[in-house]
Amino acid sequence: MSKSLIVKHSIKIDAAPSRIWEILTKPEYIRQWDKLPEDFGDYEIHPATIIEWPEQKRLNVVEFDLNKSLKYSLSIPEWREQGVLHIGYNYNLSIDSEGYTWLGVEIGDFAILTEADRYYNENSIFGQTASQKIKELAEN
């Protein structure tokens, strides 16, 4: 059995969950911490959202719990050729005893992919940089 390669990153944010949720679901903010297709428009992410890129990458919302949890399923042709239908991208919000909101980012499991280490490393960087940018946007 191989080890799992799941990116896990948490960051404390001095903002209400509803503010962070805006950063996670409004394209004007998403474009500042992640990529969207050029033709996506300004449609807020909702429970039935499907984001498609020209190169047949597809991101589906699989869980949408307002101000708490947003989970995506990413599918790309290279992975499908390996028999992997999708990889999860999860964003979770919680409040600690001091009133701070925590954003948890969990991406993977990349261990099932041929180039597992490369995808894990790339997404480790993404998880850190995206969560830091989300924090900056939410606190300002």
Coordinates of N, CA and C in Angstrom, one line a residue:
M1 N 0.8 -1.2 0.0 CA 0.0 0.0 0.0 C 0.9 1.2 0.0
S2 N 0.6 2.2 -0.9 CA 1.4 3.4 -1.0 C 0.9 4.4 0.1
K3 N 1.8 5.3 0.4 CA 1.5 6.4 1.3 C 0.5 7.4 0.6
S4 N -0.3 8.1 1.4 CA -1.2 9.0 0.8 C -0.4 10.4 0.6
L5 N -0.8 11.1 -0.4 CA -0.2 12.4 -0.7 C -1.3 13.4 -0.7
I6 N -1.7 13.9 0.4 CA -2.8 14.8 0.6 C -2.2 16.1 1.1
V7 N -2.4 17.2 0.4 CA -2.0 18.5 0.9 C -3.0 19.0 1.9
K8 N -2.5 19.4 3.1 CA -3.3 19.9 4.1 C -2.7 21.2 4.6
H9 N -3.4 22.3 4.6 CA -2.9 23.6 5.1 C -4.1 24.3 5.8
S10 N -3.7 24.9 6.9 CA -4.7 25.7 7.7 C -4.1 27.1 8.0
I11 N -5.0 28.1 8.0 CA -4.5 29.4 8.2 C -5.6 30.2 9.0
K12 N -5.2 30.9 10.1 CA -6.1 31.7 10.9 C -6.4 33.0 10.2
I13 N -7.6 33.4 10.1 CA -8.0 34.6 9.5 C -8.9 35.4 10.4
D14 N -8.6 36.7 10.5 CA -9.3 37.6 11.4 C -10.5 38.2 10.5
A15 N -11.5 37.4 10.2 CA -12.6 37.8 9.5 C -13.7 36.8 9.7
A16 N -15.0 37.3 9.5 CA -16.1 36.4 9.6 C -16.2 35.4 8.5
P17 N -16.7 34.2 8.8 CA -16.8 33.2 7.8 C -17.5 33.7 6.5
S18 N -18.5 34.5 6.7 CA -19.3 35.0 5.6 C -18.4 35.9 4.6
R19 N -17.4 36.6 5.2 CA -16.5 37.4 4.4 C -15.6 36.4 3.6
I20 N -15.1 35.4 4.3 CA -14.2 34.5 3.6 C -14.9 33.7 2.6
W21 N -16.2 33.4 2.8 CA -17.0 32.7 1.9 C -17.1 33.5 0.6
E22 N -17.2 34.8 0.7 CA -17.3 35.7 -0.5 C -16.0 35.5 -1.3
I23 N -14.8 35.4 -0.6 CA -13.6 35.3 -1.3 C -13.5 33.9 -2.0
L24 N -14.1 32.9 -1.4 CA -14.1 31.6 -2.0 C -15.1 31.4 -3.2
T25 N -16.1 32.2 -3.2 CA -17.2 32.0 -4.2 C -17.4 33.1 -5.2
K26 N -16.9 34.2 -5.1 CA -17.1 35.3 -6.1 C -15.9 35.4 -7.0
P27 N -16.2 35.3 -8.3 CA -15.1 35.3 -9.3 C -14.1 36.5 -9.2
E28 N -14.6 37.6 -8.8 CA -13.8 38.8 -8.7 C -12.7 38.6 -7.7
Y29 N -12.9 37.7 -6.7 CA -11.9 37.4 -5.7 C -11.1 36.1 -6.1
I30 N -11.9 35.1 -6.6 CA -11.2 33.8 -7.0 C -10.1 34.1 -8.0
R31 N -10.3 35.0 -8.9 CA -9.3 35.3 -9.9 C -8.0 35.9 -9.3
Q32 N -8.1 36.3 -8.1 CA -6.9 36.8 -7.4 C -6.1 35.8 -6.7
W33 N -6.7 34.6 -6.5 CA -5.9 33.5 -5.8 C -5.9 32.2 -6.6
D34 N -6.7 32.1 -7.7 CA -6.7 30.9 -8.5 C -7.1 31.3 -9.9
K35 N -7.1 30.3 -10.8 CA -7.4 30.6 -12.2 C -8.8 30.2 -12.5
L36 N -9.5 30.9 -13.4 CA -10.8 30.6 -13.9 C -10.7 30.7 -15.4
P37 N -11.5 30.0 -16.2 CA -11.5 30.1 -17.6 C -11.9 31.6 -18.0
E38 N -11.3 32.0 -19.1 CA -11.6 33.4 -19.5 C -13.0 33.7 -19.7
D39 N -13.8 32.7 -20.2 CA -15.2 32.9 -20.5 C -16.1 32.6 -19.3
F40 N -15.6 32.4 -18.1 CA -16.4 32.1 -17.0 C -17.4 33.2 -16.6
G41 N -17.0 34.4 -16.7 CA -17.9 35.5 -16.4 C -17.8 35.8 -14.9
D42 N -18.9 36.4 -14.3 CA -18.9 36.8 -12.9 C -19.9 36.1 -12.1
Y43 N -20.2 34.8 -12.5 CA -21.2 34.0 -11.8 C -20.6 33.5 -10.5
E44 N -21.3 33.7 -9.4 CA -20.9 33.2 -8.1 C -21.0 31.7 -8.2
I45 N -20.0 31.1 -7.4 CA -20.0 29.6 -7.3 C -21.3 29.3 -6.5
H46 N -22.0 28.2 -6.9 CA -23.2 27.7 -6.2 C -23.2 26.2 -6.3
P47 N -24.1 25.5 -5.6 CA -24.1 24.1 -5.5 C -24.0 23.3 -6.8
A48 N -24.5 23.9 -7.9 CA -24.5 23.1 -9.2 C -23.4 23.6 -10.2
T49 N -22.5 24.4 -9.7 CA -21.4 25.0 -10.6 C -20.5 23.9 -11.2
I50 N -20.3 24.1 -12.5 CA -19.3 23.3 -13.2 C -18.5 24.3 -14.0
I51 N -17.2 24.2 -13.7 CA -16.2 25.1 -14.4 C -15.5 24.3 -15.4
E52 N -15.5 24.7 -16.7 CA -14.8 23.9 -17.7 C -13.8 24.8 -18.5
W53 N -12.6 24.2 -18.7 CA -11.6 24.9 -19.4 C -11.5 24.3 -20.8
P54 N -11.0 25.0 -21.8 CA -10.9 24.5 -23.2 C -10.1 23.2 -23.3
E55 N -9.1 23.0 -22.5 CA -8.3 21.8 -22.6 C -9.0 20.6 -21.9
Q56 N -10.3 20.6 -21.7 CA -11.1 19.6 -21.1 C -10.9 19.3 -19.6
K57 N -10.3 20.3 -18.9 CA -10.3 20.2 -17.5 C -11.7 20.6 -17.0
R58 N -12.1 19.9 -15.9 CA -13.5 20.2 -15.4 C -13.5 20.2 -13.9
L59 N -14.0 21.2 -13.3 CA -14.1 21.4 -11.8 C -15.6 21.4 -11.5
N60 N -16.0 20.5 -10.7 CA -17.4 20.4 -10.3 C -17.5 20.7 -8.8
V61 N -18.6 21.4 -8.4 CA -18.8 21.6 -6.9 C -19.5 20.3 -6.5
V62 N -19.0 19.7 -5.5 CA -19.6 18.4 -5.0 C -20.2 18.6 -3.6
E63 N -19.8 19.7 -2.9 CA -20.4 20.0 -1.6 C -20.4 21.5 -1.4
F64 N -21.5 22.1 -1.0 CA -21.6 23.5 -0.8 C -22.4 23.7 0.4
D65 N -21.8 24.0 1.6 CA -22.4 24.2 2.8 C -22.1 25.6 3.2
L66 N -23.0 26.6 3.0 CA -22.8 28.0 3.1 C -22.0 28.4 4.4
N67 N -20.9 29.1 4.1 CA -20.0 29.6 5.2 C -19.3 28.5 6.0
K68 N -19.3 27.3 5.5 CA -18.7 26.2 6.2 C -17.8 25.4 5.3
S69 N -18.3 24.9 4.2 CA -17.5 23.9 3.4 C -17.8 24.0 1.9
L70 N -16.7 24.1 1.1 CA -16.8 24.1 -0.3 C -15.9 23.1 -0.9
K71 N -16.4 22.1 -1.6 CA -15.6 21.0 -2.1 C -15.8 20.8 -3.6
Y72 N -14.7 20.7 -4.2 CA -14.7 20.5 -5.7 C -14.1 19.2 -6.0
S73 N -14.4 18.7 -7.2 CA -13.9 17.5 -7.8 C -13.2 18.0 -9.2
L74 N -11.9 17.8 -9.3 CA -11.2 18.2 -10.5 C -10.9 17.0 -11.3
S75 N -11.2 17.1 -12.6 CA -10.9 16.0 -13.5 C -10.2 16.6 -14.7
I76 N -9.1 16.0 -15.1 CA -8.3 16.4 -16.3 C -8.0 15.2 -17.1
P77 N -7.9 15.4 -18.5 CA -7.7 14.2 -19.4 C -6.5 13.4 -19.0
E78 N -5.4 14.0 -18.6 CA -4.2 13.2 -18.2 C -4.5 12.2 -17.1
W79 N -5.3 12.6 -16.1 CA -5.6 11.8 -15.0 C -6.6 10.7 -15.4
R80 N -7.6 11.1 -16.3 CA -8.5 10.1 -16.7 C -7.9 8.9 -17.5
E81 N -6.8 9.3 -18.2 CA -6.0 8.3 -19.0 C -5.4 7.3 -18.0
Q82 N -5.1 7.7 -16.8 CA -4.5 6.8 -15.8 C -5.6 6.1 -15.0
G83 N -6.9 6.3 -15.3 CA -8.0 5.7 -14.6 C -8.4 6.4 -13.4
V84 N -7.9 7.6 -13.2 CA -8.3 8.5 -12.0 C -9.4 9.5 -12.5
L85 N -10.6 9.3 -12.0 CA -11.7 10.2 -12.4 C -11.6 11.6 -11.9
H86 N -11.1 11.8 -10.7 CA -11.0 13.2 -10.1 C -10.1 13.2 -8.9
I87 N -9.7 14.4 -8.5 CA -9.0 14.7 -7.3 C -9.8 15.8 -6.6
G88 N -9.9 15.7 -5.3 CA -10.7 16.7 -4.5 C -9.9 17.9 -4.1
Y89 N -10.6 19.0 -4.1 CA -10.1 20.3 -3.6 C -11.1 20.8 -2.6
N90 N -10.7 20.8 -1.3 CA -11.7 21.1 -0.3 C -11.3 22.4 0.5
Y91 N -12.3 23.2 0.8 CA -12.1 24.4 1.6 C -13.1 24.4 2.7
N92 N -12.6 24.4 4.0 CA -13.4 24.3 5.2 C -13.2 25.5 6.1
L93 N -14.3 26.0 6.6 CA -14.2 27.1 7.6 C -14.7 26.7 9.0
S94 N -14.0 27.1 10.0 CA -14.4 26.8 11.4 C -14.0 28.0 12.2
I95 N -14.6 28.1 13.4 CA -14.3 29.2 14.3 C -13.7 28.7 15.6
D96 N -12.6 29.2 16.1 CA -12.0 28.8 17.3 C -12.6 29.5 18.5
S97 N -12.1 29.1 19.7 CA -12.7 29.7 21.0 C -12.4 31.1 21.1
E98 N -11.4 31.7 20.4 CA -11.1 33.1 20.5 C -11.8 33.9 19.4
G99 N -12.7 33.3 18.6 CA -13.4 34.0 17.6 C -12.8 34.1 16.3
Y100 N -11.6 33.5 16.1 CA -10.9 33.5 14.8 C -11.5 32.5 13.9
T101 N -11.5 32.8 12.6 CA -11.9 31.8 11.6 C -10.7 31.1 11.1
W102 N -10.8 29.8 10.9 CA -9.7 29.0 10.3 C -10.2 28.5 9.0
L103 N -9.3 28.7 8.0 CA -9.6 28.2 6.7 C -8.7 26.9 6.6
G104 N -9.3 25.8 6.3 CA -8.6 24.6 6.1 C -8.6 24.2 4.6
V105 N -7.5 23.9 4.0 CA -7.4 23.6 2.6 C -6.9 22.1 2.5
E106 N -7.6 21.3 1.8 CA -7.2 19.9 1.7 C -7.3 19.5 0.2
I107 N -6.2 19.0 -0.4 CA -6.2 18.7 -1.8 C -5.5 17.4 -2.0
G108 N -6.2 16.5 -2.7 CA -5.6 15.2 -3.0 C -6.6 14.1 -2.8
D109 N -6.2 13.0 -2.9 CA -4.9 12.3 -2.7 C -4.2 12.1 -4.1
F110 N -3.0 12.6 -4.1 CA -2.2 12.5 -5.4 C -1.4 11.2 -5.5
A111 N -1.4 10.4 -4.5 CA -0.6 9.1 -4.5 C -1.1 8.2 -5.6
I112 N -2.3 8.4 -6.1 CA -2.9 7.5 -7.1 C -2.5 7.9 -8.5
L113 N -1.8 9.0 -8.6 CA -1.3 9.5 -9.9 C 0.1 9.0 -10.3
T114 N 0.4 8.9 -11.5 CA 1.7 8.5 -12.0 C 2.8 9.5 -11.5
E115 N 2.5 10.8 -11.7 CA 3.5 11.8 -11.3 C 3.1 12.4 -9.9
A116 N 2.8 11.5 -9.0 CA 2.2 11.9 -7.7 C 3.0 13.0 -7.0
D117 N 4.4 12.9 -6.9 CA 5.2 13.8 -6.2 C 5.1 15.2 -6.8
R118 N 5.1 15.3 -8.1 CA 5.1 16.5 -8.8 C 3.7 17.3 -8.5
Y119 N 2.6 16.5 -8.6 CA 1.3 17.1 -8.4 C 1.2 17.5 -6.9
Y120 N 1.7 16.7 -6.0 CA 1.7 17.0 -4.6 C 2.5 18.3 -4.3
N121 N 3.7 18.4 -4.8 CA 4.5 19.6 -4.6 C 3.9 20.8 -5.2
E122 N 3.4 20.8 -6.4 CA 2.7 21.9 -7.0 C 1.5 22.4 -6.2
N123 N 0.7 21.4 -5.7 CA -0.4 21.8 -5.0 C -0.1 22.2 -3.5
S124 N 1.0 21.8 -3.0 CA 1.4 22.3 -1.7 C 1.7 23.8 -1.8
I125 N 2.4 24.1 -2.8 CA 2.7 25.6 -3.1 C 1.3 26.3 -3.3
F126 N 0.5 25.8 -4.1 CA -0.8 26.4 -4.4 C -1.6 26.6 -3.0
G127 N -1.7 25.5 -2.2 CA -2.4 25.6 -1.0 C -1.9 26.7 -0.1
Q128 N -0.6 26.9 0.0 CA 0.0 27.9 0.9 C -0.3 29.3 0.3
T129 N 0.0 29.5 -1.0 CA -0.1 30.8 -1.6 C -1.6 31.2 -1.7
A130 N -2.5 30.3 -2.1 CA -3.9 30.6 -2.2 C -4.5 31.0 -0.8
S131 N -4.2 30.2 0.2 CA -4.7 30.5 1.5 C -4.2 31.8 2.1
Q132 N -2.9 32.1 1.8 CA -2.4 33.4 2.2 C -3.1 34.6 1.5
K133 N -3.3 34.4 0.2 CA -4.0 35.5 -0.5 C -5.5 35.6 -0.1
I134 N -6.1 34.5 0.2 CA -7.5 34.6 0.7 C -7.5 35.3 2.0
K135 N -6.6 35.0 2.9 CA -6.4 35.7 4.2 C -6.3 37.2 4.0
E136 N -5.4 37.6 3.1 CA -5.2 39.0 2.8 C -6.4 39.7 2.3
L137 N -7.1 39.1 1.4 CA -8.3 39.7 0.8 C -9.4 39.8 1.9
A138 N -9.6 38.8 2.7 CA -10.6 38.7 3.7 C -10.4 39.8 4.8
E139 N -9.1 40.0 5.2 CA -8.8 40.9 6.3 C -8.7 42.4 5.9
N140 N -8.7 42.6 4.6 CA -8.6 44.0 4.1 C -10.0 44.5 3.6

